[in-house]
mmCIF file with all atom_site columns, C-alpha atoms in Angstrom:
data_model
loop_
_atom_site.group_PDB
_atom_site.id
_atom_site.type_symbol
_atom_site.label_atom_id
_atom_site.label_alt_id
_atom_site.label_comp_id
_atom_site.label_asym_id
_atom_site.label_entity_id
_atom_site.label_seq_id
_atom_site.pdbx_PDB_ins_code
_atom_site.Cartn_x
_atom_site.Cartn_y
_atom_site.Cartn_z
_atom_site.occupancy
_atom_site.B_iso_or_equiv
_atom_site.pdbx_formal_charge
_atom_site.auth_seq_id
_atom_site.auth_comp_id
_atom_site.auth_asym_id
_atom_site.auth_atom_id
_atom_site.pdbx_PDB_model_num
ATOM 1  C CA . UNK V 1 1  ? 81.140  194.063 142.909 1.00 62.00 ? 1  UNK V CA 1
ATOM 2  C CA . UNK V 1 2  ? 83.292  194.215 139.948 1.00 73.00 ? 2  UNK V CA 1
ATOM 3  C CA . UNK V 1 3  ? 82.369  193.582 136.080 1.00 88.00 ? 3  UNK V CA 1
ATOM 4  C CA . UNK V 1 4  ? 84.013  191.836 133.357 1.00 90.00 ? 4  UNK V CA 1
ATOM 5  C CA . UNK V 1 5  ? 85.332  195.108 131.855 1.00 91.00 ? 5  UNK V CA 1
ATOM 6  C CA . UNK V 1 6  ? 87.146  196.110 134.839 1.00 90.00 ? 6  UNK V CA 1
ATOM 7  C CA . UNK V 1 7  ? 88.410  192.488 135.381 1.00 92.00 ? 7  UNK V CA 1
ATOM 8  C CA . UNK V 1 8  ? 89.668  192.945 132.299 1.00 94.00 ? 8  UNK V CA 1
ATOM 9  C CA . UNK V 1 9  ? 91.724  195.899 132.417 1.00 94.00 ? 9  UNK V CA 1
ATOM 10 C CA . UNK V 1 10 ? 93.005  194.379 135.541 1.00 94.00 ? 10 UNK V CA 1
ATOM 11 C CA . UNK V 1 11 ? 94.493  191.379 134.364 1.00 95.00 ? 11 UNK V CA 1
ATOM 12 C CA . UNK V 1 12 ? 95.926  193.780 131.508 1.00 95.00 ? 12 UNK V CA 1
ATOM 13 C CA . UNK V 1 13 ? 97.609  195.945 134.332 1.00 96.00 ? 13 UNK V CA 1
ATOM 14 C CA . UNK V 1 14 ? 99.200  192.717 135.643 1.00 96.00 ? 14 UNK V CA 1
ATOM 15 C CA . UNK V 1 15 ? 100.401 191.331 132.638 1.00 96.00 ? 15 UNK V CA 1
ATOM 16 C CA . UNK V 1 16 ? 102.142 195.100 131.985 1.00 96.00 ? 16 UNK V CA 1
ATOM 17 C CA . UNK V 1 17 ? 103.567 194.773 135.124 1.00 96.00 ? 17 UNK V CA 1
ATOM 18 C CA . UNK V 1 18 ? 104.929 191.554 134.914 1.00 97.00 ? 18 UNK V CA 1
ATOM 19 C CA . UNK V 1 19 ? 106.149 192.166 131.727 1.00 96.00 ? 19 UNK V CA 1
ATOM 20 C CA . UNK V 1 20 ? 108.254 195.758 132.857 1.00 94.00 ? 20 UNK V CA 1
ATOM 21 C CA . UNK V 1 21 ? 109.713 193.965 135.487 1.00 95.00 ? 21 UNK V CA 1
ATOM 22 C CA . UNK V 1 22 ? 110.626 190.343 133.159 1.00 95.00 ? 22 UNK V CA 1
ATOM 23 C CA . UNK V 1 23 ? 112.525 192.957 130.006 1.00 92.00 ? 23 UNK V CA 1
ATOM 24 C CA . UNK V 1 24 ? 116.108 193.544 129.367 1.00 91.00 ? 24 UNK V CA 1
ATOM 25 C CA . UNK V 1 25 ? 115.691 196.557 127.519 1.00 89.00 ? 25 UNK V CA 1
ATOM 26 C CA . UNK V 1 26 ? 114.483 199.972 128.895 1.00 90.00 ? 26 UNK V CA 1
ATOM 27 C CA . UNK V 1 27 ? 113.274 201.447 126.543 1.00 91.00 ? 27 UNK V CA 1
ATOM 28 C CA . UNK V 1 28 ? 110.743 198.552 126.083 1.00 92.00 ? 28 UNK V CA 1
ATOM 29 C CA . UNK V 1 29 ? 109.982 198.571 130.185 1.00 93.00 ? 29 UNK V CA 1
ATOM 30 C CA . UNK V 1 30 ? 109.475 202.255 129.810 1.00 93.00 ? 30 UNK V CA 1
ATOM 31 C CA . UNK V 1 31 ? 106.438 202.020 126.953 1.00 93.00 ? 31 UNK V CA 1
ATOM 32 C CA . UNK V 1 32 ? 105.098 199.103 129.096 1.00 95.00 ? 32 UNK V CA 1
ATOM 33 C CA . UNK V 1 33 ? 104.775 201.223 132.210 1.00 94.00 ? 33 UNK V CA 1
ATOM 34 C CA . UNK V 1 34 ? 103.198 203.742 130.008 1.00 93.00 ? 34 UNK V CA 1
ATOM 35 C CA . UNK V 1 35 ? 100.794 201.257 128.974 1.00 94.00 ? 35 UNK V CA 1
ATOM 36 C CA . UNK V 1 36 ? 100.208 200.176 132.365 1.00 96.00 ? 36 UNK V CA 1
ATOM 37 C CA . UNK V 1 37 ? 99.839  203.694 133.452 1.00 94.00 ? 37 UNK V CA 1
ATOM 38 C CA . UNK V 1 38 ? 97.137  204.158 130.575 1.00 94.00 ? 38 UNK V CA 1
ATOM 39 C CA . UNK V 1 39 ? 95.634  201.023 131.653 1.00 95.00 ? 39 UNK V CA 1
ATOM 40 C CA . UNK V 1 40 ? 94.992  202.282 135.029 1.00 95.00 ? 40 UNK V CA 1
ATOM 41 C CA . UNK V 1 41 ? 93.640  205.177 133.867 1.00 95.00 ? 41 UNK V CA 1
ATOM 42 C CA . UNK V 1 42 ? 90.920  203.658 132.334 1.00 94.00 ? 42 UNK V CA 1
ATOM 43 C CA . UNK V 1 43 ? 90.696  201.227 135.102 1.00 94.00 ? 43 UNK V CA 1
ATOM 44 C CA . UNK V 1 44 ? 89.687  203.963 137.431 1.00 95.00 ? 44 UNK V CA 1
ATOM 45 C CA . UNK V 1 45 ? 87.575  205.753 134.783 1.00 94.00 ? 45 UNK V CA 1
ATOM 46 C CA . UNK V 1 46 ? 85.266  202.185 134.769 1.00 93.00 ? 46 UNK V CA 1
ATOM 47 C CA . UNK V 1 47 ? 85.134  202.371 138.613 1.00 92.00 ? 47 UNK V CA 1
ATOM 48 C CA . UNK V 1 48 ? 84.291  205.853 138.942 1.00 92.00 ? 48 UNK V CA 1
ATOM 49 C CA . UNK V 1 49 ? 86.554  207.790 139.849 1.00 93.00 ? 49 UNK V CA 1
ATOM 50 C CA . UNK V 1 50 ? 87.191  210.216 137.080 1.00 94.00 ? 50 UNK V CA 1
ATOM 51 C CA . UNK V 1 51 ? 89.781  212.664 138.482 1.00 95.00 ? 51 UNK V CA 1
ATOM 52 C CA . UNK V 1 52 ? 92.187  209.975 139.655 1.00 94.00 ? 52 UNK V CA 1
ATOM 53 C CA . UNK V 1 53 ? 91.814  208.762 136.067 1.00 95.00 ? 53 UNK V CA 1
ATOM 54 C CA . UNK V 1 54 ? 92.518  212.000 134.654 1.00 95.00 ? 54 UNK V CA 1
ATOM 55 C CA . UNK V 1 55 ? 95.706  212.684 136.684 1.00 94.00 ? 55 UNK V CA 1
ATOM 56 C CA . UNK V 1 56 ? 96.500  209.309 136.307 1.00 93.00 ? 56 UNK V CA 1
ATOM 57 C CA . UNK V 1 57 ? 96.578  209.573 132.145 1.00 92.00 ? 57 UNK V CA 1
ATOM 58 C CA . UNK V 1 58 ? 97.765  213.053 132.414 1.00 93.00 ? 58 UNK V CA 1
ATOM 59 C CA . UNK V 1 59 ? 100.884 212.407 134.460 1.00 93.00 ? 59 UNK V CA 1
ATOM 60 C CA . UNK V 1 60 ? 101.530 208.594 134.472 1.00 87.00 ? 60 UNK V CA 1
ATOM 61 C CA . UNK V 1 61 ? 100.752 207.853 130.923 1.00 87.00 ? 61 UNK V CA 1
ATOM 62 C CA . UNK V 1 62 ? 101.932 210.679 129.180 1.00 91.00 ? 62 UNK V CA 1
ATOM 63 C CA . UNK V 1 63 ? 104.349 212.733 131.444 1.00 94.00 ? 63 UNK V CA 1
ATOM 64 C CA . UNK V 1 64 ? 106.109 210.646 133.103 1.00 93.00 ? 64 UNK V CA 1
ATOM 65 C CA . UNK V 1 65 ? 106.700 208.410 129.901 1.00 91.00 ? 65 UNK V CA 1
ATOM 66 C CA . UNK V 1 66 ? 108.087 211.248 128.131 1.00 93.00 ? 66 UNK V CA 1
ATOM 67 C CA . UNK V 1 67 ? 110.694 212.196 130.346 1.00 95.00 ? 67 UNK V CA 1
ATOM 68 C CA . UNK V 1 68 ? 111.530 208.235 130.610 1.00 93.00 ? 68 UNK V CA 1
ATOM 69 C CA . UNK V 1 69 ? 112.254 208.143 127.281 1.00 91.00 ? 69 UNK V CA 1
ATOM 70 C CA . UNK V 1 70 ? 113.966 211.668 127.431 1.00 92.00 ? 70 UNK V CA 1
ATOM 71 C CA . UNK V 1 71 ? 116.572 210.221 130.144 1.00 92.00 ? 71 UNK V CA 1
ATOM 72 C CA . UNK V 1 72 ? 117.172 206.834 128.325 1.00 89.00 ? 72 UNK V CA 1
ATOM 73 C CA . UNK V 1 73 ? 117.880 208.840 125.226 1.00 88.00 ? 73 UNK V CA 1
ATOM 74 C CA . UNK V 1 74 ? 120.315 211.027 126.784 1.00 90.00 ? 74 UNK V CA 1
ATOM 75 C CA . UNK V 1 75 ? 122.404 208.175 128.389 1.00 87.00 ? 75 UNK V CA 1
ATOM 76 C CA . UNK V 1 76 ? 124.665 206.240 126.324 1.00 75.00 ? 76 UNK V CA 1
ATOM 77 C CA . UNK V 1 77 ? 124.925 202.267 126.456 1.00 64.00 ? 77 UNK V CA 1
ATOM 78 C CA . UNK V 1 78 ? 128.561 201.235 127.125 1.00 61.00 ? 78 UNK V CA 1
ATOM 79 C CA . UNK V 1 79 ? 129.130 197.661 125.939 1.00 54.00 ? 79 UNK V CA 1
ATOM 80 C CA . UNK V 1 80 ? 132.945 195.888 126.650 1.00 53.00 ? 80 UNK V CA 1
#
């Protein structure tokens, strides 16, 4: 069965999602996919399974992120 806490974190995933998908910008749907990524993290810390959490922060949350926000910087925005 699952508790509150974990409910919790995944309505918070959801919402993160949602909102990714629902913004203009990148930049901002980059930091919300982080957040979702950091989310999850903790999601499967609460169930358990600690290693999956750990890669998941590692390399969703922080890698991943960063080089996200690496590409977007590098690109310029053209506007006519």
């Amino acid at each position: 069965m699952i508790d509150g806490l974990a409910l919790f974190f995944l309505v918070l995933i959801i919402v993160c999602a949602i909102a990714a998908l629902s913004t203009p910008d990148l930049l901002v749907a980059v930091v919300l996919f982080g957040a979702f990524s950091f989310f999850s993290a903790i999601f499967f810390a609460i169930m358990g399974a600690l290693d999956v959490a750990f890669t998941e922060a590692a390399v969703g949350a922080v890698i991943t992120t960063v080089f996200f926000v690496a590409a977007i910087d590098r690109t310029s925005r053209r506007s006519e």
